[in-house]
Short mmCIF file of the C-alpha atoms (twelve columns), coordinates in Angstrom:
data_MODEL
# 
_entry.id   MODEL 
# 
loop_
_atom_site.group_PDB 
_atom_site.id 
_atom_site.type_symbol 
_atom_site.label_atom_id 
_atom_site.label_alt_id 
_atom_site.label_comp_id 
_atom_site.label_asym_id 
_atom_site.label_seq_id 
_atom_site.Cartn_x 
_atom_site.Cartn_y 
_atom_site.Cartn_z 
_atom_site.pdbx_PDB_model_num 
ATOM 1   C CA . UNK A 1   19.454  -37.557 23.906 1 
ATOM 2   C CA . UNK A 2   18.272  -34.791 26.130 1 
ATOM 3   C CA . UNK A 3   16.322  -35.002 29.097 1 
ATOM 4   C CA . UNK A 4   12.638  -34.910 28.769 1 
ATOM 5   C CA . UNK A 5   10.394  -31.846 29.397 1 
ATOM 6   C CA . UNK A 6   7.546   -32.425 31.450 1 
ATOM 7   C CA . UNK A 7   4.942   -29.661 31.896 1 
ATOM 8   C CA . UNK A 8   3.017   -29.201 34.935 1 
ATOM 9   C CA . UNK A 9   -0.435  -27.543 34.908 1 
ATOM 10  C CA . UNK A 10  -2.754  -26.315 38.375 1 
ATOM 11  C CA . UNK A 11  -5.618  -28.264 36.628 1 
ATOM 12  C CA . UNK A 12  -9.031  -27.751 35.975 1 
ATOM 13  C CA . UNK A 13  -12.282 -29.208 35.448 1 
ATOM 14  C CA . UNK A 14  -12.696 -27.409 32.146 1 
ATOM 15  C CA . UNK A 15  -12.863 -29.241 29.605 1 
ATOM 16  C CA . UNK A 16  -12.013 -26.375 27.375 1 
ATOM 17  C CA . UNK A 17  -8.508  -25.742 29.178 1 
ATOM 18  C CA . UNK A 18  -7.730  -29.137 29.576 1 
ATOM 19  C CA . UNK A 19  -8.020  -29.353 25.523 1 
ATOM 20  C CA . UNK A 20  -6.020  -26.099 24.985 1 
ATOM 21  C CA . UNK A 21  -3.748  -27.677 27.561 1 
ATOM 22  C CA . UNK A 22  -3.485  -30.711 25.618 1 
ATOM 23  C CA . UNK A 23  -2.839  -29.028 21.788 1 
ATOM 24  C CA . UNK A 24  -0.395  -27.203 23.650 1 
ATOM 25  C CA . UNK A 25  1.633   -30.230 24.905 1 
ATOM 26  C CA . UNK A 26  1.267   -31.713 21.316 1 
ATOM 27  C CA . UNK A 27  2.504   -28.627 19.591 1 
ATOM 28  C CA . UNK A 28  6.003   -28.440 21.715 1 
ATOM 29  C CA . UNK A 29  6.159   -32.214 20.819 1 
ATOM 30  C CA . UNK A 30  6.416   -31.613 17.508 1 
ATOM 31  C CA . UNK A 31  8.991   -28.483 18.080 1 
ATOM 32  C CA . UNK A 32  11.207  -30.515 20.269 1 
ATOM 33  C CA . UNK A 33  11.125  -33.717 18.060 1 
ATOM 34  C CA . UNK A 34  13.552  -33.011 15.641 1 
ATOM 35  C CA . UNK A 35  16.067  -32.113 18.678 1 
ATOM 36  C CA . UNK A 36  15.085  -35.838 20.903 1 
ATOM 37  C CA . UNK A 37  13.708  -34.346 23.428 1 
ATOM 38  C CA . UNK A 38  10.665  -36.047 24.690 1 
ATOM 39  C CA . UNK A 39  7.855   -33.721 25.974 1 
ATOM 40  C CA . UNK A 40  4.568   -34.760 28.131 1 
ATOM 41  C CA . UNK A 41  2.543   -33.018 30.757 1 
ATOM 42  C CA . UNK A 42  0.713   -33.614 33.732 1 
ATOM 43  C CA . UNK A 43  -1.805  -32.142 36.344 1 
ATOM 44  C CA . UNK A 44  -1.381  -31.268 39.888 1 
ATOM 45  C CA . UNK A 45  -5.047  -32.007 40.482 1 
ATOM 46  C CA . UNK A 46  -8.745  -32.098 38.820 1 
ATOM 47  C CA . UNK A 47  -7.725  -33.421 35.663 1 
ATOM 48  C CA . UNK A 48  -5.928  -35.746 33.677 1 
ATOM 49  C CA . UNK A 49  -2.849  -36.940 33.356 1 
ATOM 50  C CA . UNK A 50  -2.153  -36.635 36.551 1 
ATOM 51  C CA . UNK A 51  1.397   -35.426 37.364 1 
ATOM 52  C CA . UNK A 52  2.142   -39.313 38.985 1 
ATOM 53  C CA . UNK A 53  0.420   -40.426 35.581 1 
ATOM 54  C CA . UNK A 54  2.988   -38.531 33.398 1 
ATOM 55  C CA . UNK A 55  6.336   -39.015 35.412 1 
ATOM 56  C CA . UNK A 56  5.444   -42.841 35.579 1 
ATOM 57  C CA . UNK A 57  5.255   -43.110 31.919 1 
ATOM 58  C CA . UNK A 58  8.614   -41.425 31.538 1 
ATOM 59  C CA . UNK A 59  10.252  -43.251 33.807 1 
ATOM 60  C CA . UNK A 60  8.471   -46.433 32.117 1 
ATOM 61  C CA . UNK A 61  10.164  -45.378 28.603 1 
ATOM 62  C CA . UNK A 62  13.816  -45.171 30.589 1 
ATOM 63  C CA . UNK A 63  13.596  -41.380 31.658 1 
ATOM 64  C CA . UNK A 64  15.753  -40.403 34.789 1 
ATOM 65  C CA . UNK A 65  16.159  -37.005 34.511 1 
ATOM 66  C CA . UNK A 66  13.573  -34.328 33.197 1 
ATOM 67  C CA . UNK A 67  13.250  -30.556 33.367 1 
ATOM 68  C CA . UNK A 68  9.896   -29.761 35.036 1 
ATOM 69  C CA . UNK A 69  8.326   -26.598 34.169 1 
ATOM 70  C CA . UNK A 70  5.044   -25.347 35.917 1 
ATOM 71  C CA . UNK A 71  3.023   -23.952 33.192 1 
ATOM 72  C CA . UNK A 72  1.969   -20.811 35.426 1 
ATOM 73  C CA . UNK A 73  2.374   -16.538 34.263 1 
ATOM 74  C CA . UNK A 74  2.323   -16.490 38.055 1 
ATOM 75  C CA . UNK A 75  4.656   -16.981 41.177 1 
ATOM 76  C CA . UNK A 76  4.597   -21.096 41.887 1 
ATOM 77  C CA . UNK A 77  3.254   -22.412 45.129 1 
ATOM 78  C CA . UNK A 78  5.132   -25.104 47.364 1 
ATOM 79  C CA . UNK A 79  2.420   -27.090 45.912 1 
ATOM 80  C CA . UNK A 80  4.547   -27.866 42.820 1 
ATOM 81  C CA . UNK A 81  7.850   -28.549 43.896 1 
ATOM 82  C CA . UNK A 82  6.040   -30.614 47.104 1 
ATOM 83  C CA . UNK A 83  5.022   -32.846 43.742 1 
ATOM 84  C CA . UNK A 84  8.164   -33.435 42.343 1 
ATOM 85  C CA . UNK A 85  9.881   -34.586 46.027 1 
ATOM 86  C CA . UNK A 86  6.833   -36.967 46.506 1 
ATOM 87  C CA . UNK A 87  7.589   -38.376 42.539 1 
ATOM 88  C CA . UNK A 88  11.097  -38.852 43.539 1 
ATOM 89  C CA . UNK A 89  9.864   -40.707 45.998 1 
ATOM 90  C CA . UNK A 90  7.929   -42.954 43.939 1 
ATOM 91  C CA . UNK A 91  10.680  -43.236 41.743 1 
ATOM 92  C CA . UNK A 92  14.109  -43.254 43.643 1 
ATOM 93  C CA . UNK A 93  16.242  -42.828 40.783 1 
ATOM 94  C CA . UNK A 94  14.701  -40.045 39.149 1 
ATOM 95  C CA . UNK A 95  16.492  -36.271 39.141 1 
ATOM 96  C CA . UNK A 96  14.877  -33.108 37.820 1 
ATOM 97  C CA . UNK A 97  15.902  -29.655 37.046 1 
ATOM 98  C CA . UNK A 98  13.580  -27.160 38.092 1 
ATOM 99  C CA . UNK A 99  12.958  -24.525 34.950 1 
ATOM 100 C CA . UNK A 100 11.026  -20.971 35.623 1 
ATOM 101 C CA . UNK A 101 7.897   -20.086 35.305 1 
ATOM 102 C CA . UNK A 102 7.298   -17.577 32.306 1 
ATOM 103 C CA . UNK A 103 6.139   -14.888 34.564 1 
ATOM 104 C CA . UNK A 104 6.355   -11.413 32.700 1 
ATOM 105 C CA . UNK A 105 8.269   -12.212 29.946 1 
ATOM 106 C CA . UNK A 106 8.708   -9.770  27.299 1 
ATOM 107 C CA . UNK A 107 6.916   -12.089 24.581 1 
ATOM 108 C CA . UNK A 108 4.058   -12.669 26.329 1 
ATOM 109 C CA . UNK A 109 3.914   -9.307  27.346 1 
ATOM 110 C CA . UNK A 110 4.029   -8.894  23.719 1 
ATOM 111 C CA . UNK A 111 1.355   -10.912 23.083 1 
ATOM 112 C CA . UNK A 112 -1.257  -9.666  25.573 1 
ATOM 113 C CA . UNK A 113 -0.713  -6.621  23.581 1 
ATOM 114 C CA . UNK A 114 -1.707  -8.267  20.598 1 
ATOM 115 C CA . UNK A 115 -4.323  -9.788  22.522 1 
ATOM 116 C CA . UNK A 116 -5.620  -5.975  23.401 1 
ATOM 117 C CA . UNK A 117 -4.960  -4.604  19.991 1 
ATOM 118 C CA . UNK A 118 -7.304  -7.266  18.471 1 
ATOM 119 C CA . UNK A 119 -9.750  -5.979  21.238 1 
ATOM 120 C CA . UNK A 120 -9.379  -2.815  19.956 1 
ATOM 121 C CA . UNK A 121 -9.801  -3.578  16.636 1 
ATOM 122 C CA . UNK A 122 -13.063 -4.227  17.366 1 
ATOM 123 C CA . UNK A 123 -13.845 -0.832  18.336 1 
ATOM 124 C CA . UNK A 124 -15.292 -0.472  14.860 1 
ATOM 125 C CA . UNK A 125 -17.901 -3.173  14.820 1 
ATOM 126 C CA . UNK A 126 -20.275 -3.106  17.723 1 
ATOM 127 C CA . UNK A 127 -19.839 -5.209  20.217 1 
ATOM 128 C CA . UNK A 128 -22.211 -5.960  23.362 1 
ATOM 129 C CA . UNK A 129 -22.423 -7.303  26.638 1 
ATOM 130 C CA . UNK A 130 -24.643 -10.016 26.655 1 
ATOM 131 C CA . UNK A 131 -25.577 -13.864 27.392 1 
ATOM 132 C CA . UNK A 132 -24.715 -16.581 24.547 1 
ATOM 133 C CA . UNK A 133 -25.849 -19.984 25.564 1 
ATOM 134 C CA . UNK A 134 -25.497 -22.151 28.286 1 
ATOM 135 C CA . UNK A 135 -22.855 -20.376 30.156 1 
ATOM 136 C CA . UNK A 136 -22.233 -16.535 30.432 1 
ATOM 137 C CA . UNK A 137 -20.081 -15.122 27.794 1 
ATOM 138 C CA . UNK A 138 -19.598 -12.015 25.522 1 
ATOM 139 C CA . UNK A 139 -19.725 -12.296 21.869 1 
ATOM 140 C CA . UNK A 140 -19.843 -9.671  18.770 1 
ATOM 141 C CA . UNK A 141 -23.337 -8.162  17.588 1 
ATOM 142 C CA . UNK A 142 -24.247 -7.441  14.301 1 
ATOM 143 C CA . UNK A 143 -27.534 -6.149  13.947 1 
ATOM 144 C CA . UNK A 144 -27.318 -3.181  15.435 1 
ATOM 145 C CA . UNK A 145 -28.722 -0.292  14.563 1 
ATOM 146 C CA . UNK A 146 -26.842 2.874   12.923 1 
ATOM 147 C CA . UNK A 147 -27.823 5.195   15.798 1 
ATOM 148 C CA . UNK A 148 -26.573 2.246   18.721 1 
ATOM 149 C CA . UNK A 149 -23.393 2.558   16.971 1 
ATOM 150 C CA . UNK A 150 -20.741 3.505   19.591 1 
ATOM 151 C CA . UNK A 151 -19.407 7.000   19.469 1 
ATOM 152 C CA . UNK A 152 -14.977 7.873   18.522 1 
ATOM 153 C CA . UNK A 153 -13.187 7.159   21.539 1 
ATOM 154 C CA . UNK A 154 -9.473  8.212   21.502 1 
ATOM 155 C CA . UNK A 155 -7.009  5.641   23.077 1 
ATOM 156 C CA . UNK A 156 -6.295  8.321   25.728 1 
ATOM 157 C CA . UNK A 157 -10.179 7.855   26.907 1 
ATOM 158 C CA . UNK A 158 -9.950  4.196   26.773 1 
ATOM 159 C CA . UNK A 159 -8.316  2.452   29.672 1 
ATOM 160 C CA . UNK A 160 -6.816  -1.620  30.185 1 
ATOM 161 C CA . UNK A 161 -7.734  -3.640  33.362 1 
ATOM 162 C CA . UNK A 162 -5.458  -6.761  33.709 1 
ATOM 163 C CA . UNK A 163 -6.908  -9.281  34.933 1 
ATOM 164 C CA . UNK A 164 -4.754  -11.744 37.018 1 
ATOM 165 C CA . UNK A 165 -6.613  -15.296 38.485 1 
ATOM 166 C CA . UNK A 166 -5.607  -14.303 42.435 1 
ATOM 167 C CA . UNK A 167 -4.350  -15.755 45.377 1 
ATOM 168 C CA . UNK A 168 -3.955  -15.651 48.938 1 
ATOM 169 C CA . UNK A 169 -0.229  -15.308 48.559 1 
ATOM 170 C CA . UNK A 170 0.707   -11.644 48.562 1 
ATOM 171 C CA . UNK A 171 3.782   -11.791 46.669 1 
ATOM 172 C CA . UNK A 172 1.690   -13.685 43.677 1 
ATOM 173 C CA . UNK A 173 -0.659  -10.966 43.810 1 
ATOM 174 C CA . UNK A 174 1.663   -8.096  43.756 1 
ATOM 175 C CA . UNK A 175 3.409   -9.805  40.945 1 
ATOM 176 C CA . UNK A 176 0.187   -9.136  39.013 1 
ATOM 177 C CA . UNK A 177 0.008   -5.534  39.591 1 
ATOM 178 C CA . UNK A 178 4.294   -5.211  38.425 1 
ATOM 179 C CA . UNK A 179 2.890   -6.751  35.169 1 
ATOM 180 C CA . UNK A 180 0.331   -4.265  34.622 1 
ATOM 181 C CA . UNK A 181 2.936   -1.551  35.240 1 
ATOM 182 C CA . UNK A 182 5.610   -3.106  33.021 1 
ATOM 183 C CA . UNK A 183 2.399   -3.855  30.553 1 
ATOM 184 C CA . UNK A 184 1.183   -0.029  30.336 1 
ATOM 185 C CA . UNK A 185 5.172   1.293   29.857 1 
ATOM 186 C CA . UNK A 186 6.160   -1.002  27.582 1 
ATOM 187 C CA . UNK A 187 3.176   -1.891  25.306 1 
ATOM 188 C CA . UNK A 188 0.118   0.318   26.590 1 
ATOM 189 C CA . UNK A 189 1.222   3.873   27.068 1 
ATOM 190 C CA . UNK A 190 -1.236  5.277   25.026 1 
ATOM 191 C CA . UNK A 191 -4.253  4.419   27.232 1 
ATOM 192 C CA . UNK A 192 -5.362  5.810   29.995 1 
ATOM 193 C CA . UNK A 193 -4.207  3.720   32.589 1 
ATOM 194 C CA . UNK A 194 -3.375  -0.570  32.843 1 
ATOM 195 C CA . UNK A 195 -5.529  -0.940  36.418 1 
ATOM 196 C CA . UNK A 196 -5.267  -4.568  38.208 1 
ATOM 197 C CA . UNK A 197 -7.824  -6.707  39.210 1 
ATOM 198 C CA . UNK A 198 -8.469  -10.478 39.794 1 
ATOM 199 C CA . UNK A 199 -11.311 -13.154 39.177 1 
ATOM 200 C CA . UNK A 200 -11.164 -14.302 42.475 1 
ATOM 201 C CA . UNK A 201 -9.829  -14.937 45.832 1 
ATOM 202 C CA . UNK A 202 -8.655  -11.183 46.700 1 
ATOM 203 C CA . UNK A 203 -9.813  -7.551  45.842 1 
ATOM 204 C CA . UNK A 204 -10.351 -5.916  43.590 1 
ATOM 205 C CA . UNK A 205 -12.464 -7.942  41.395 1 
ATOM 206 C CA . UNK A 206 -13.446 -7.382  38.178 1 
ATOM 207 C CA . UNK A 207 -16.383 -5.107  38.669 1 
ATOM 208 C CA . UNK A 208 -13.737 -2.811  41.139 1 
ATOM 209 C CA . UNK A 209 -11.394 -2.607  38.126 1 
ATOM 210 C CA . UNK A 210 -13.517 -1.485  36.233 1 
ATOM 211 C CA . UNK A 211 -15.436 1.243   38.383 1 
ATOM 212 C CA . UNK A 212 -11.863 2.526   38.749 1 
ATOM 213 C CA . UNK A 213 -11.410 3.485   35.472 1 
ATOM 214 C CA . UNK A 214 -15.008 4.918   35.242 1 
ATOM 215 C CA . UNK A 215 -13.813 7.060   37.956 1 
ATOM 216 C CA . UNK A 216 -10.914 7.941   36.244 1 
ATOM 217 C CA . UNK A 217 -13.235 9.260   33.572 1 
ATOM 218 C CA . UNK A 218 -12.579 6.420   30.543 1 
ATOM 219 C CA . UNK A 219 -15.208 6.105   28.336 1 
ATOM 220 C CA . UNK A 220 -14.154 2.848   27.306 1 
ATOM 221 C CA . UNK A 221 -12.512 0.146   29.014 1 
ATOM 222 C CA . UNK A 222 -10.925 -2.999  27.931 1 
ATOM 223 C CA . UNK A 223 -10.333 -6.424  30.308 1 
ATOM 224 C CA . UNK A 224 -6.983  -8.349  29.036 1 
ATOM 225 C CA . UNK A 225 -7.355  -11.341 31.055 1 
ATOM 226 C CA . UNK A 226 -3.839  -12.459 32.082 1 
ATOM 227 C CA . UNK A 227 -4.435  -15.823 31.389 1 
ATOM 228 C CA . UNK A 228 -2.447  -18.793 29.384 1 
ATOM 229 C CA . UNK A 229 -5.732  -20.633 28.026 1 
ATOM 230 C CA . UNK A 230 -9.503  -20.400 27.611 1 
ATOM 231 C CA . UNK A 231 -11.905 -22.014 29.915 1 
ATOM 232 C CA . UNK A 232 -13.789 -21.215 33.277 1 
ATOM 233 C CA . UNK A 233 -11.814 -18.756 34.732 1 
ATOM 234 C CA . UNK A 234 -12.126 -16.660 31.517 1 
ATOM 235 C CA . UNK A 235 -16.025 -16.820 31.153 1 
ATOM 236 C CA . UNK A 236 -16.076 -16.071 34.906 1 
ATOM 237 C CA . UNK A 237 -14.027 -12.618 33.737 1 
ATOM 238 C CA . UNK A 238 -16.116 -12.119 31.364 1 
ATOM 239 C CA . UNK A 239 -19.419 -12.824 33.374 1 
ATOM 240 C CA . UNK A 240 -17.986 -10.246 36.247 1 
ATOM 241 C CA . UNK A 241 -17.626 -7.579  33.089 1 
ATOM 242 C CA . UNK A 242 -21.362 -8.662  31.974 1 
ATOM 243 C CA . UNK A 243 -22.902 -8.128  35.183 1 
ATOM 244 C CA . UNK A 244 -20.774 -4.736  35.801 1 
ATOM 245 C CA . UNK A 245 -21.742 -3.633  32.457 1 
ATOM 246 C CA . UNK A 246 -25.375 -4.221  32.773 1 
ATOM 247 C CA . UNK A 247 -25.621 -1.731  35.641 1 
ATOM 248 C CA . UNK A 248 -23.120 1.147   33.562 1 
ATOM 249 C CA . UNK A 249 -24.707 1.132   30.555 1 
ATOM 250 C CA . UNK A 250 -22.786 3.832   29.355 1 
ATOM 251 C CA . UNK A 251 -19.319 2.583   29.644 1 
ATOM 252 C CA . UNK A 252 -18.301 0.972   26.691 1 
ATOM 253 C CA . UNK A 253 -16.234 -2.650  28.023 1 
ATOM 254 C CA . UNK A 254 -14.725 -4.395  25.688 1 
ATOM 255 C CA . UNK A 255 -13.331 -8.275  26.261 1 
ATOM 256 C CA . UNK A 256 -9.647  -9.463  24.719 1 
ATOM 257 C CA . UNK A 257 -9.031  -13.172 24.694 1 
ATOM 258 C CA . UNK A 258 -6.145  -15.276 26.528 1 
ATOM 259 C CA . UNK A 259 -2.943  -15.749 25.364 1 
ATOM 260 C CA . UNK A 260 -3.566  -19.132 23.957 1 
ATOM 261 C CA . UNK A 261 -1.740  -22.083 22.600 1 
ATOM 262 C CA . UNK A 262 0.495   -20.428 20.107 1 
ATOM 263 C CA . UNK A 263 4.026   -20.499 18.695 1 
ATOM 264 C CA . UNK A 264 5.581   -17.151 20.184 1 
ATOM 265 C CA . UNK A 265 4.379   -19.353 24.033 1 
ATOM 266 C CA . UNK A 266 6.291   -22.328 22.609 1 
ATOM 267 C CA . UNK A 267 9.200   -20.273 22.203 1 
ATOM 268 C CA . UNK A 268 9.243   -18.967 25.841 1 
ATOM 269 C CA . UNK A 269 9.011   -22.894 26.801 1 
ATOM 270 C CA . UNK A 270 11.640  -23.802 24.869 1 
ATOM 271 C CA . UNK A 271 13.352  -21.149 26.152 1 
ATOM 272 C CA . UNK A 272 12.917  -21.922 29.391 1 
ATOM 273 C CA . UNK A 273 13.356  -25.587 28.923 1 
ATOM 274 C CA . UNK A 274 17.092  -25.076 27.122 1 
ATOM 275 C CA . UNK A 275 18.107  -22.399 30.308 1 
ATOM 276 C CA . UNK A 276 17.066  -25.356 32.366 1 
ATOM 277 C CA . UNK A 277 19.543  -27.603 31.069 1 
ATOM 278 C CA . UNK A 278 22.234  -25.116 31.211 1 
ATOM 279 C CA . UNK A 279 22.090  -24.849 34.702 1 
ATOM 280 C CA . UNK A 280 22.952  -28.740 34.869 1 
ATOM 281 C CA . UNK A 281 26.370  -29.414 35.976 1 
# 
């Protein structure tokens, strides 16, 4: 039987992440089933299970050794493998192996292009900036007049801003901008330019992104959040791309969605769950 996977997510208070988060779990369960392999996951903090919650219960159902995987695009902190040491303290007999992060992977590059092609897509059917419900968000307009219509804009006049969550740890952050470079080579080319911003903690945000590539002289510009799963820190993109937009009203800004719990992300896990156990001795 082979050793359990256990994925590790930041947290959030979202309730929307926490239930992508969740479906996400369930769908590798199913996946690794028919090989054994027992799959949970677990927060680091603001939600539940907690990451003590999850181990305990493995190690409850005779579970001594796992592969952990932080469920990050990003470069992990000391916060996660800090965790772990403290679970193995909890726990004296349990061992881990430590499996990657899925960072720029050439899937998930893959699928934030198919993330900005279905953004794109939408070029055709109007689409504006505006508030829907409680919280800010953008969503599709229909009854717009003939004349509001928005005029052809060739790829080459539309241009990408990534959008990466940020962090106070430099190397994390310039990991963001090498994915927007390795984004606009490999799957973006045709636009005008992949820029780089983040929703918070360090510059530029998503308004600077943006008047970038209005300075550049794009016409249109879409934000590709680089983000596993919906929740708050996509609505706050989007809210940043509201408020710019209401001031440029000229600038056509177009949203993509996250990534998302999907099968081609399962396959990256599993990918980086079977690596894992290679590396074991």
């Amino acid at each position: 039987m082979k050793p359990p996977l256990l994925l590790i997510g930041q947290g959030s208070h979202d309730d929307a992440y926490a239930a992508e988060f969740g479906r996400f779990v369930h769908r590798l369960r199913c996946r690794l089933d028919q090989t054994g392999a027992d799959v949970s996951g677990g927060y680091l903090e603001r939600a539940t299970p907690r990451l003590s919650e999850s181990v305990a219960s493995l190690v409850a159902r005779g579970h001594h050794r796992l592969v952990a995987l932080p469920l990050s695009l990003s470069r992990v902190g000391e916060e996660f493998p800090a965790a772990l040491a403290e679970e193995q303290l909890r726990h004296p007999t349990l061992m881990y192996d430590y499996g990657r992060p899925l960072g720029p992977d050439p899937r998930v590059l893959a699928l934030l292009a198919e993330r900005l092609n279905e953004a794109a897509a939408e070029i055709s059917k109007p689409r504006a900036l505006e508030l829907a419900g409680a919280r800010p968000r953008l969503r599709a307009v229909d009854a717009l007049s003939v004349e509001d219509f928005p005029a052809h804009v060739e790829p080459g006049e539309t241009a990408v801003v990534l959008v990466g969550e940020g962090s106070t740890d430099a190397a994390a952050n310039a990991e963001i901008h090498r994915v927007s470079r390795l984004f606009w080579e490999t799957h973006a080319y045709d636009f005008m330019t992949v820029e780089t911003a983040f929703v918070s903690v360090t510059p530029p945000g998503v308004p600077g992104g943006l008047e970038r590539c209005r300075r550049l002289g794009a016409k249109r510009v879409i934000v590709v959040p680089y983000l596993l799963f919906a929740g708050g820190l996509l609505e706050r993109v989007w809210a940043q791309a509201l408020a710019y937009g209401a001031g440029h009203p000229d600038l056509d800004i177009r949203c993509a969605e996250v990534i998302g719990d999907c099968e081609t992300l399962a396959d990256v896990v599993i990918d980086r769950y079977e690596e894992a156990l290679q590396l074991v001795p």
